[in-house]
């Protein structure tokens, strides 16, 4: 078990700079999830931590050692791959003991570790089987078992659930959470699925184009996204974003959207004539008469999920938005609805895309 | 497409169905029969006849084969050629295929530069005409004008030089090695392709497990490409027992010195077409050809039924 520290880590393939000065500290025993769109460099970062690829610059510390120049096996890490990467010609037991045997470990110790992993993951009946005779979920458990027997300081997972079907994904997710609670090891988990990220993480690291956009607890990211990217990425369906411009009249600063939605705002960094972005999550949209500023929109499509329904609407100037409706009697397609939101739930982002805290009153 | 054929087959009955089969299978069956099956059967049939002084054919059953295996004039050259052929095959298995595997392993290392250049250079001899190869190596190894003696002298090893192609003890091995040089590109390419098929994540997993590149090669990659190595072996076997051209190009049909480079191919050639003092005999030629066919058939059967079944194919 160990802390892990990345300091100004960069990675280039040829001239393409994939990771740009990433710095991140991970506490002992923490479960950190890296999320971000496909191709943003999550796997690359994980492979740098594992030592599978060399970094272009920067320092990586695991525990109190700088491990930049250590081979993967010397870093006290274990990795679970998306494709499971089990040795096809070895049975489950050999898959778990393969590395240990080559490291010259005593047989007693190997047996103890295998027995423990077997018990923890309920692999008992599978030990003599070859990987091709296992289902996807079983293969994933073996891959996790192979990581556990290494007794690493840090577990690395690269999209471990993305090859499983939906039901198995949920149950394996729960199992990984249980495993973390049991082992108390540091875990770094890569996914592009935000449900996985929200449910598993102590802290989420949102990445985009080789940079870290925000690091925080799941609900912090949801309620106070640091910038437009995080606002759009966390939450499903995504946050409604409206561009607006500021006008000063007497003492009050007002943000007005193209469809006439006007919000009184405040904030030291805000100045008249600046353009800003207003963000409202679908689940925070209110219908009908409220004490708040309102605007109208036409319902174009209704998606009924049962407990809730999503209304796909267009404002008077055609700006699309999504609103969540609770209950049974949804408006119909073509209806005009009156929409508003509690200022406390409205987000505001400045011209550079960063959050303006407490801007809407 | 399968549905289409299925429905076409089931909707028609009797004649219509037959017409369909003839239409789709006919051309292949005719071509295969005319150019493969017929010559094979005709050869086997010819092997069961003898000719008398007047040139008339008489049915002889398996007499020709008994002659080949027991007659004092036939048995010596036949066993000599067969023995040489086995040695020729062993040289390829011990030299060509391990070198092919090793080079393929090196080519598949991620850090390698100029990969395509090496690949092309190593494959080049395979694309050259055998006549050119025979001629070139004859010149290189010639004690009169060859460069090899001077080359060895340059390194102070001049005393090691021998006219290898001219000595009974070394001629076959030399030709075997020339053949290895010529054909090493084929196992190389097949095994290289198989190695590329192994997913990178598997190698990454082994690296995290602490295996060196060498151990990854022997404990992960090699077991996974066994089916390809089996395939390469059987291709080598069939190729070697049908070999003829390189020996003919370098040593001529007499496969000298003193038949020490005689393979079944050259032996067959002399038997069928005749050579110098030897008269050609179509029936004995057909007998040798049939014997070669049976030897190769046995080898392939041993491979298919004993070896291939034990090789596991892995999907990733
Ligand atoms: N070995 C490589 N050579 C060149 N480019 C690479 C290599 N590996 C990854 N990349 C590039 O780096 C970027 C990030 O890849 P990756 O880390 O796999 O993204 P993801 O966040 O989806 O895991 C991609 O644009 C990819 O094309
Ligand atoms: Mg990835």
XYZ file of C-alpha atoms and ligand atoms in Angstrom:
705
model
C 0.000 0.000 0.000
C 1.382 3.308 -0.940
C 0.891 6.881 -1.976
C 1.475 7.676 -5.577
C 2.710 10.957 -6.912
C 2.840 12.184 -10.493
C 4.790 15.378 -11.043
C 4.646 17.179 -14.403
C 4.392 13.912 -16.315
C 4.414 14.292 -20.101
C 4.320 11.765 -22.877
C 4.843 12.230 -26.597
C 4.664 9.680 -29.378
C 6.904 11.197 -32.044
C 5.694 14.769 -32.366
C 2.238 14.124 -30.933
C 2.048 15.275 -27.329
C -0.450 12.904 -25.724
C -0.033 13.851 -22.051
C 0.774 17.419 -21.137
C 2.399 18.009 -17.750
C 0.030 15.924 -15.670
C 0.417 16.290 -11.904
C -1.601 14.231 -9.463
C -1.285 12.940 -5.922
C -3.045 9.777 -4.863
C -3.378 8.842 -1.225
C -2.639 5.469 0.289
C -5.660 3.213 -0.106
C -7.551 5.637 -2.274
C -9.760 4.554 -5.179
C -9.123 7.007 -7.993
C -10.987 6.816 -11.279
C -9.663 8.392 -14.461
C -12.476 9.354 -16.814
C -12.520 11.183 -20.074
C -13.573 10.745 -23.657
C -11.940 8.076 -25.818
C -8.437 9.020 -26.905
C -7.805 11.571 -24.154
C -4.785 9.648 -22.854
C -6.178 7.631 -19.935
C -4.627 4.345 -21.011
C -1.397 6.103 -21.855
C -1.227 7.523 -18.332
C -1.949 4.132 -16.809
C 0.755 2.501 -18.926
C 3.250 5.116 -17.768
C 2.382 4.355 -14.164
C 2.745 0.632 -14.864
C 6.104 1.212 -16.529
C 5.022 -0.364 -19.802
C 5.984 2.805 -21.680
C 8.668 5.292 -20.682
C 7.601 8.852 -19.902
C 8.954 11.711 -21.931
C 9.457 13.884 -18.870
C 8.327 14.199 -15.276
C 8.656 12.175 -12.092
C 6.610 9.279 -10.795
C 6.803 8.252 -7.174
C 5.206 5.146 -5.697
C 5.528 4.962 -1.926
C 8.750 6.796 -1.196
C 10.595 5.566 -4.274
C 11.017 7.389 -7.567
C 10.187 4.588 -9.995
C 10.895 6.323 -13.334
C 13.615 3.851 -14.228
C 12.196 0.697 -12.675
C 10.789 -2.166 -14.726
C 7.044 -2.876 -14.351
C 7.626 -5.892 -12.111
C 9.745 -3.840 -9.697
C 7.113 -1.176 -9.141
C 4.852 -3.281 -6.924
C 1.905 -2.723 -9.193
C -0.533 -5.089 -10.862
C -2.654 -4.356 -13.876
C -5.975 -5.682 -15.139
C -6.469 -5.239 -18.855
C -9.564 -4.585 -20.906
C -9.012 -7.762 -22.945
C -8.163 -9.662 -19.705
C -4.871 -10.717 -21.359
C -4.900 -14.185 -19.789
C -2.295 -16.643 -21.052
C -4.412 -18.806 -23.371
C -2.146 -21.857 -23.045
C -2.204 -21.932 -19.244
C -4.999 -22.939 -16.924
C -6.442 -20.579 -14.353
C -4.079 -21.625 -11.579
C -1.013 -21.247 -13.815
C -2.256 -17.885 -15.011
C -2.202 -16.689 -11.434
C 1.138 -18.260 -10.497
C 2.986 -17.616 -13.777
C 4.805 -14.480 -12.654
C 5.338 -15.641 -9.069
C 7.111 -18.810 -10.199
C 9.546 -16.872 -12.349
C 10.277 -14.525 -9.469
C 11.552 -17.506 -7.477
C 8.915 -17.347 -4.780
C 8.563 -20.331 -2.430
C 5.859 -22.811 -3.283
C 4.175 -22.492 0.145
C 3.832 -18.770 -0.290
C 2.487 -19.129 -3.830
C -0.061 -21.693 -2.644
C -1.159 -19.449 0.207
C -1.710 -16.494 -2.106
C -3.559 -18.531 -4.723
C -5.785 -20.041 -2.046
C -6.613 -16.611 -0.717
C -7.391 -15.111 -4.137
C -9.403 -18.195 -5.016
C -11.503 -17.796 -1.908
C -11.940 -14.074 -2.370
C -13.073 -14.364 -5.994
C -14.799 -17.751 -5.773
C -12.553 -19.267 -8.429
C -12.503 -22.704 -6.779
C -14.080 -24.737 -9.550
C -12.250 -22.917 -12.300
C -8.658 -23.512 -11.242
C -7.921 -26.292 -13.722
C -9.746 -24.744 -16.664
C -8.189 -22.977 -19.622
C -9.237 -19.377 -20.288
C -11.144 -20.334 -23.439
C -13.515 -22.456 -21.310
C -14.492 -19.472 -19.174
C -17.186 -16.862 -19.667
C -16.282 -13.195 -19.937
C -17.116 -12.513 -16.303
C -15.080 -15.502 -15.111
C -12.115 -14.419 -17.211
C -12.321 -10.993 -15.655
C -12.287 -12.534 -12.173
C -9.215 -14.585 -13.069
C -7.507 -11.464 -14.377
C -8.282 -9.751 -11.073
C -7.045 -12.838 -9.228
C -3.773 -12.674 -11.128
C -3.419 -9.103 -9.914
C -4.294 -9.966 -6.316
C -1.681 -12.726 -5.923
C 1.037 -10.217 -6.728
C -0.018 -8.413 -3.521
C 0.776 -5.086 -5.137
C 0.854 -1.636 -3.567
C -1.164 -0.238 -6.437
C -3.807 -1.877 -8.619
C -4.261 -0.517 -12.121
C -7.457 -1.243 -14.054
C -7.855 -0.284 -17.717
C -11.551 -0.347 -18.625
C -11.956 -3.778 -17.027
C -15.705 -3.959 -17.514
C -16.119 -2.712 -21.052
C -16.158 -6.207 -22.583
C -18.932 -7.437 -20.273
C -22.664 -7.263 -20.836
C -24.743 -4.752 -18.893
C -25.888 -7.021 -16.032
C -22.442 -8.495 -15.465
C -20.955 -5.036 -15.562
C -23.072 -3.979 -12.618
C -22.300 -7.070 -10.526
C -18.567 -6.967 -11.303
C -18.548 -3.289 -10.410
C -19.970 -4.123 -7.016
C -17.394 -6.869 -6.628
C -14.535 -4.494 -7.375
C -15.870 -2.047 -4.797
C -16.061 -4.887 -2.260
C -12.516 -5.927 -3.131
C -11.259 -2.428 -2.525
C -12.958 -2.323 0.844
C -11.345 -5.652 1.727
C -7.803 -5.058 0.429
C -7.544 -1.353 1.225
C -4.985 -1.070 -1.579
C -4.481 1.986 -3.731
C -6.454 1.550 -6.940
C -6.364 3.522 -10.157
C -9.206 2.721 -12.468
C -9.657 3.928 -16.030
C -13.060 4.112 -17.656
C -15.012 6.244 -20.064
C -18.239 5.244 -18.333
C -19.273 7.905 -15.855
C -21.607 5.623 -13.929
C -18.620 3.418 -13.103
C -16.639 6.482 -12.193
C -19.338 7.955 -9.941
C -20.118 4.700 -8.159
C -16.577 3.442 -7.537
C -14.437 6.479 -6.976
C -13.243 8.140 -3.821
C -11.984 10.764 -6.207
C -12.514 11.226 -9.919
C -9.938 12.655 -12.266
C -11.562 14.082 -15.388
C -9.179 14.164 -18.327
C -9.466 15.807 -21.709
C -6.916 16.013 -24.523
C -4.015 14.950 -22.330
C -4.753 17.333 -19.476
C -6.507 16.987 -16.149
C -9.643 19.136 -16.179
C -10.705 18.578 -12.580
C -10.020 16.309 -9.632
C -12.648 15.832 -6.989
C -15.146 13.677 -5.143
C -17.937 12.407 -7.419
C -20.599 14.736 -6.043
C -18.273 17.730 -6.072
C -17.800 17.215 -9.788
C -21.538 16.938 -10.236
C -22.525 19.957 -8.188
C -19.568 22.253 -8.818
C -17.925 21.402 -12.137
C -14.797 23.513 -12.545
C -15.323 24.221 -16.210
C -17.528 23.660 -19.239
C -15.871 20.394 -20.154
C -16.543 18.762 -16.792
C -20.028 20.258 -16.729
C -20.828 18.619 -20.058
C -19.069 15.346 -19.290
C -20.412 14.477 -15.841
C -24.137 13.775 -15.677
C -26.366 11.977 -18.133
C -28.063 13.361 -20.134
C -25.554 16.193 -20.169
C -26.060 19.653 -18.725
C -27.997 22.135 -20.899
C -25.615 24.914 -21.849
C -26.816 28.299 -23.132
C -24.557 31.100 -24.239
C -25.546 34.487 -22.885
C -24.149 37.978 -22.811
C -23.968 40.390 -19.892
C -25.533 43.816 -19.762
C -25.232 46.385 -16.998
C -28.319 48.386 -16.072
C -27.922 50.680 -13.046
C -26.573 48.476 -10.245
C -27.572 45.107 -11.675
C -25.686 42.885 -14.073
C -27.963 40.678 -16.192
C -27.131 37.634 -18.321
C -29.491 37.308 -21.281
C -29.686 34.347 -23.641
C -30.644 34.495 -27.295
C -34.173 33.334 -26.437
C -34.788 36.025 -23.863
C -34.051 34.184 -20.620
C -32.614 36.897 -18.357
C -30.854 36.172 -15.063
C -29.536 38.727 -12.615
C -25.940 37.787 -11.814
C -23.054 38.969 -9.675
C -19.357 38.217 -9.509
C -16.118 40.135 -9.317
C -14.785 38.618 -12.509
C -17.878 39.418 -14.537
C -18.018 42.595 -16.557
C -20.589 44.106 -18.887
C -20.610 42.941 -22.519
C -18.744 39.733 -21.688
C -20.153 36.495 -23.011
C -20.828 33.716 -20.540
C -22.426 30.289 -20.546
C -25.365 29.324 -18.375
C -25.725 25.693 -17.383
C -28.853 23.923 -16.116
C -29.007 20.167 -15.566
C -32.092 18.420 -17.020
C -33.058 17.228 -13.535
C -33.047 20.821 -12.242
C -35.450 22.210 -14.822
C -38.763 23.222 -13.201
C -42.124 23.362 -14.935
C -44.974 25.845 -14.681
C -45.374 28.657 -12.187
C -42.320 29.220 -9.969
C -40.933 32.289 -8.220
C -37.988 32.248 -10.643
C -37.186 33.742 -14.045
C -38.827 31.592 -16.704
C -38.792 30.992 -20.453
C -40.952 28.956 -22.787
C -40.077 26.060 -25.036
C -41.814 23.638 -27.367
C -41.694 19.886 -26.734
C -40.224 18.036 -29.742
C -39.849 14.538 -28.389
C -40.728 12.658 -25.216
C -38.591 9.749 -24.001
C -40.489 7.826 -21.310
C -38.298 5.778 -18.978
C -40.952 5.054 -16.325
C -40.101 6.882 -13.155
C -38.877 9.801 -15.202
C -39.242 11.029 -18.765
C -36.955 13.228 -20.812
C -38.510 16.054 -22.773
C -36.454 17.157 -25.761
C -37.442 20.778 -26.245
C -36.586 23.754 -28.423
C -36.705 27.350 -27.222
C -38.201 30.143 -29.287
C -34.967 30.666 -31.200
C -34.472 26.927 -31.686
C -31.872 26.309 -28.962
C -32.270 22.646 -27.951
C -32.539 21.548 -24.340
C -33.470 18.486 -22.337
C -35.738 18.595 -19.276
C -36.494 15.796 -16.849
C -40.150 15.188 -15.999
C -41.146 13.176 -12.943
C -44.470 11.425 -12.860
C -46.960 10.060 -15.254
C -48.739 12.801 -17.192
C -46.043 14.194 -19.431
C -46.684 17.094 -21.786
C -47.287 15.952 -25.362
C -45.178 16.615 -28.406
C -45.969 20.068 -29.747
C -47.025 21.500 -26.363
C -45.448 24.711 -25.184
C -44.092 24.482 -21.639
C -42.984 27.172 -19.231
C -39.523 26.371 -17.817
C -37.408 27.814 -15.028
C -34.755 26.798 -12.488
C -33.817 27.576 -8.911
C -30.840 29.997 -9.087
C -29.068 27.763 -6.575
C -28.905 24.999 -9.186
C -27.823 27.175 -12.096
C -24.165 27.113 -13.148
C -22.310 29.926 -14.811
C -19.084 29.769 -16.795
C -16.991 32.715 -17.927
C -15.746 33.419 -21.445
C -12.721 31.138 -20.883
C -14.975 28.271 -19.845
C -14.113 28.244 -16.132
C -16.744 28.272 -13.436
C -17.881 31.552 -11.902
C -18.870 30.592 -8.369
C -22.175 31.788 -6.923
C -22.869 34.021 -9.906
C -26.620 33.618 -10.151
C -28.748 35.089 -7.372
C -25.437 -16.382 -49.587
C -25.766 -19.589 -47.528
C -29.510 -19.002 -47.237
C -29.709 -18.565 -50.985
C -27.965 -21.853 -51.718
C -29.967 -23.565 -49.018
C -33.268 -22.470 -50.422
C -32.166 -23.186 -53.983
C -31.203 -26.703 -52.923
C -34.321 -27.443 -50.980
C -36.792 -25.929 -53.413
C -35.498 -27.984 -56.295
C -35.668 -31.702 -56.300
C -34.082 -34.442 -58.374
C -32.830 -33.130 -61.651
C -32.820 -29.456 -60.690
C -30.720 -30.183 -57.665
C -28.274 -32.234 -59.698
C -27.955 -29.453 -62.273
C -27.167 -27.032 -59.485
C -24.471 -29.303 -58.058
C -22.924 -29.824 -61.486
C -22.997 -26.104 -62.125
C -21.193 -25.175 -58.933
C -18.933 -28.172 -58.358
C -18.403 -29.330 -61.933
C -15.602 -27.001 -63.056
C -13.504 -27.595 -59.946
C -14.004 -31.356 -60.100
C -13.093 -31.495 -63.789
C -9.965 -29.388 -63.409
C -8.821 -31.226 -60.299
C -9.469 -34.596 -61.879
C -7.747 -33.761 -65.145
C -4.645 -32.159 -63.705
C -4.198 -33.867 -60.339
C -6.094 -37.113 -59.962
C -5.579 -38.505 -63.443
C -1.786 -37.988 -63.571
C -1.450 -39.501 -60.114
C -3.476 -42.585 -60.985
C -1.793 -42.901 -64.360
C 1.607 -42.761 -62.675
C 0.625 -45.434 -60.203
C -0.754 -47.553 -63.007
C 2.400 -47.142 -65.041
C 4.419 -48.275 -62.040
C 2.731 -51.669 -62.253
C 3.980 -52.432 -65.767
C 7.296 -53.454 -67.216
C 8.612 -53.141 -70.750
C 10.350 -55.980 -72.573
C 13.147 -55.758 -75.183
C 10.632 -55.060 -77.940
C 9.114 -52.188 -75.967
C 5.782 -53.880 -75.222
C 4.163 -53.267 -71.829
C 3.367 -56.182 -69.488
C 1.482 -56.025 -66.225
C 3.858 -56.694 -63.373
C 1.915 -55.979 -60.182
C 4.255 -54.814 -57.444
C 7.335 -56.379 -59.025
C 8.802 -52.943 -59.755
C 8.616 -51.982 -56.115
C 10.235 -55.232 -55.048
C 12.936 -54.578 -57.626
C 13.470 -51.069 -56.312
C 13.827 -52.217 -52.726
C 15.752 -55.449 -53.177
C 17.636 -55.553 -56.493
C 21.309 -54.914 -56.002
C 21.458 -52.307 -58.768
C 18.383 -50.395 -57.608
C 18.377 -50.691 -53.853
C 21.739 -48.954 -53.308
C 20.926 -45.717 -55.145
C 17.375 -45.659 -53.775
C 18.402 -45.944 -50.125
C 21.259 -43.539 -50.753
C 18.868 -40.937 -52.173
C 16.334 -41.511 -49.404
C 19.016 -41.241 -46.715
C 20.382 -38.069 -48.275
C 16.866 -36.687 -48.425
C 16.296 -37.386 -44.735
C 19.561 -35.600 -43.934
C 18.518 -32.728 -46.209
C 15.234 -32.449 -44.252
C 17.025 -32.623 -40.895
C 19.332 -29.781 -41.945
C 16.294 -27.636 -42.737
C 14.549 -28.501 -39.482
C 17.645 -27.814 -37.407
C 18.907 -24.753 -39.234
C 16.282 -23.130 -41.421
C 13.332 -23.217 -39.034
C 15.131 -22.184 -35.823
C 16.779 -19.318 -37.710
C 13.404 -18.355 -39.174
C 11.824 -18.376 -35.712
C 14.683 -16.419 -34.166
C 14.666 -13.736 -36.853
C 10.883 -13.493 -36.683
C 11.196 -13.029 -32.914
C 13.734 -10.242 -33.425
C 11.638 -8.600 -36.142
C 8.632 -8.496 -33.843
C 10.483 -6.635 -31.080
C 8.785 -3.250 -30.708
C 12.008 -1.237 -30.538
C 13.407 -2.465 -33.868
C 14.186 0.062 -36.597
C 14.416 -0.640 -40.360
C 12.083 -3.600 -39.904
C 10.773 -3.567 -43.479
C 14.296 -3.406 -44.906
C 15.444 -6.484 -43.009
C 12.312 -8.341 -43.965
C 12.770 -7.601 -47.657
C 16.475 -8.445 -47.635
C 15.924 -11.785 -45.923
C 13.065 -12.675 -48.212
C 14.972 -11.661 -51.363
C 16.714 -15.032 -52.059
C 13.342 -16.794 -52.041
C 12.312 -14.718 -55.019
C 15.493 -15.448 -57.013
C 15.629 -18.160 -59.647
C 17.241 -21.387 -58.457
C 19.519 -21.335 -61.465
C 20.907 -17.972 -60.409
C 21.311 -19.158 -56.829
C 23.092 -22.322 -57.901
C 25.374 -20.372 -60.203
C 26.115 -17.677 -57.649
C 26.978 -20.124 -54.862
C 29.060 -22.220 -57.249
C 31.104 -19.104 -57.943
C 31.295 -18.017 -54.329
C 32.494 -21.414 -53.115
C 34.712 -22.226 -56.092
C 38.318 -22.921 -55.079
C 39.491 -21.341 -58.374
C 37.691 -18.006 -58.529
C 35.492 -18.018 -55.444
C 35.532 -15.179 -52.956
C 35.075 -17.403 -49.927
C 38.732 -18.413 -49.654
C 39.905 -14.811 -49.785
C 37.161 -13.869 -47.353
C 38.297 -16.467 -44.819
C 41.935 -15.460 -45.299
C 41.032 -11.864 -44.535
C 40.005 -13.023 -41.083
C 43.045 -15.237 -40.767
C 40.948 -18.361 -41.182
C 42.281 -19.297 -44.627
C 43.314 -22.748 -43.439
C 39.654 -23.596 -42.825
C 38.784 -23.303 -46.497
C 37.801 -26.458 -48.338
C 36.123 -26.976 -51.681
C 32.986 -27.875 -49.778
C 30.814 -28.494 -52.827
C 33.347 -30.924 -54.224
C 33.904 -33.124 -51.171
C 31.773 -36.191 -50.631
C 31.540 -35.512 -46.917
C 30.383 -31.910 -47.149
C 28.636 -31.436 -50.508
C 25.147 -32.375 -49.306
C 25.404 -30.290 -46.144
C 26.633 -27.345 -48.222
C 23.733 -27.639 -50.647
C 21.392 -28.005 -47.686
C 22.708 -24.768 -46.214
C 22.380 -22.976 -49.557
C 18.784 -24.138 -49.675
C 18.304 -22.864 -46.125
C 19.709 -19.503 -47.193
C 17.312 -19.478 -50.112
C 14.136 -20.442 -48.283
C 14.541 -19.103 -44.746
C 12.244 -16.217 -45.701
C 9.204 -18.490 -45.838
C 9.177 -19.776 -42.234
C 10.258 -16.289 -41.245
C 7.204 -14.696 -42.856
C 4.724 -17.280 -41.578
C 6.031 -17.126 -38.024
C 6.341 -13.351 -38.099
C 2.676 -13.133 -39.107
C 1.735 -15.499 -36.267
C 3.736 -13.424 -33.780
C 2.002 -10.238 -34.902
C -1.257 -11.981 -34.131
C -0.399 -12.244 -30.432
C -2.096 -9.323 -28.692
C 0.159 -6.678 -27.233
C -1.736 -6.711 -23.933
C -0.687 -10.331 -23.402
C 2.961 -9.353 -23.688
C 2.301 -6.377 -21.396
C 0.743 -8.714 -18.837
C 3.842 -10.918 -18.958
C 6.081 -7.879 -18.502
C 4.108 -6.894 -15.426
C 4.510 -10.478 -14.248
C 8.245 -9.796 -14.427
C 9.293 -11.895 -17.427
C 12.260 -10.794 -19.547
C 11.866 -10.493 -23.320
C 13.637 -13.822 -23.738
C 11.342 -15.563 -21.255
C 8.285 -13.934 -22.815
C 9.425 -15.357 -26.133
C 9.968 -18.894 -24.855
C 7.119 -19.133 -22.336
C 4.386 -17.036 -23.908
C 4.955 -16.443 -27.603
C 6.495 -19.750 -28.625
C 3.739 -21.947 -27.143
C 1.150 -19.768 -28.841
C 2.688 -20.098 -32.320
C 3.150 -23.898 -32.136
C 0.420 -24.500 -34.734
C 2.301 -22.282 -37.178
C 5.582 -24.036 -36.403
C 3.810 -27.341 -37.126
C 2.593 -25.955 -40.423
C 6.073 -24.726 -41.307
C 7.512 -28.169 -40.499
C 5.125 -30.011 -42.753
C 5.677 -27.509 -45.564
C 9.413 -28.015 -45.126
C 8.957 -31.791 -45.224
C 6.935 -31.755 -48.430
C 9.263 -29.216 -50.043
C 12.417 -31.150 -49.107
C 11.195 -34.528 -50.312
C 10.207 -32.977 -53.623
C 13.475 -31.032 -53.931
C 15.335 -31.369 -57.192
C 16.176 -28.055 -58.750
C 18.968 -26.793 -56.498
C 20.959 -30.022 -56.730
C 20.420 -30.120 -60.484
C 21.500 -26.495 -60.872
C 24.661 -26.926 -58.810
C 25.712 -30.527 -59.426
C 23.736 -31.683 -62.452
C 21.685 -34.861 -62.681
C 24.561 -37.057 -61.514
C 24.403 -35.358 -58.095
C 28.114 -35.751 -57.510
C 30.562 -36.262 -56.090
C 29.770 -39.969 -56.223
C 26.013 -39.402 -55.745
C 26.611 -37.852 -52.349
C 24.089 -35.093 -53.110
C 21.550 -37.397 -54.740
C 18.002 -36.717 -53.547
C 14.864 -38.647 -54.455
C 14.141 -35.929 -57.030
C 17.422 -36.311 -58.884
C 17.269 -40.086 -58.554
C 13.819 -40.030 -60.141
C 15.055 -37.754 -62.921
C 17.850 -40.138 -63.898
C 15.602 -43.153 -63.654
C 12.842 -41.684 -65.801
C 14.832 -39.749 -68.436
C 18.063 -41.732 -68.322
C 21.518 -40.282 -68.009
C 24.830 -40.991 -69.700
C 25.167 -44.786 -69.539
C 21.802 -45.323 -67.898
C 18.726 -45.885 -70.078
C 15.562 -44.064 -69.121
C 12.690 -46.256 -67.958
C 9.185 -44.799 -67.742
C 7.935 -47.694 -65.659
C 10.749 -47.596 -63.107
C 10.508 -43.803 -63.130
C 6.829 -44.097 -62.298
C 7.750 -46.557 -59.556
C 10.176 -44.091 -57.975
C 7.621 -41.302 -58.334
C 4.974 -43.423 -56.623
C 7.409 -44.310 -53.842
C 8.109 -40.597 -53.313
C 4.394 -39.909 -53.216
C 3.848 -42.627 -50.615
C 6.744 -41.382 -48.460
C 5.352 -37.847 -48.461
C 1.839 -39.145 -47.858
C 3.033 -41.109 -44.828
C 4.846 -38.084 -43.448
C 1.799 -35.885 -43.888
C -0.459 -38.505 -42.267
C 1.842 -38.825 -39.272
C 1.699 -35.056 -38.938
C -2.064 -34.777 -39.357
C -3.031 -37.634 -37.066
C -0.311 -37.625 -34.442
C 1.095 -34.125 -34.266
C -1.548 -31.655 -35.325
C -4.158 -33.060 -32.977
C -1.988 -32.273 -30.004
C -1.401 -28.696 -31.094
C -3.911 -26.385 -29.522
C -5.068 -23.443 -31.500
C -5.530 -20.327 -29.447
C -7.878 -17.539 -30.202
C -7.208 -14.293 -28.451
N 1.920 3.670 -29.232
C 1.315 4.790 -29.678
N 1.842 5.471 -30.712
C 1.250 6.617 -31.159
N 0.141 7.140 -30.646
C -0.437 6.502 -29.611
C 0.114 5.302 -29.067
N -0.678 4.884 -28.051
C -1.661 5.810 -27.955
N -1.533 6.761 -28.892
C -2.414 7.918 -29.073
O -2.578 8.529 -27.829
C -3.887 9.014 -27.681
C -4.459 8.572 -26.364
O -4.609 7.179 -26.380
P -5.164 6.374 -25.127
O -4.354 6.707 -23.936
O -5.230 4.937 -25.515
O -6.632 6.955 -24.991
P -7.807 6.491 -24.016
O -8.062 7.682 -23.159
O -8.963 6.201 -24.889
O -7.350 5.299 -23.256
C -4.682 8.540 -28.875
O -4.855 9.623 -29.734
C -3.806 7.496 -29.484
O -3.942 7.528 -30.870
Mg -7.968 3.284 -23.358
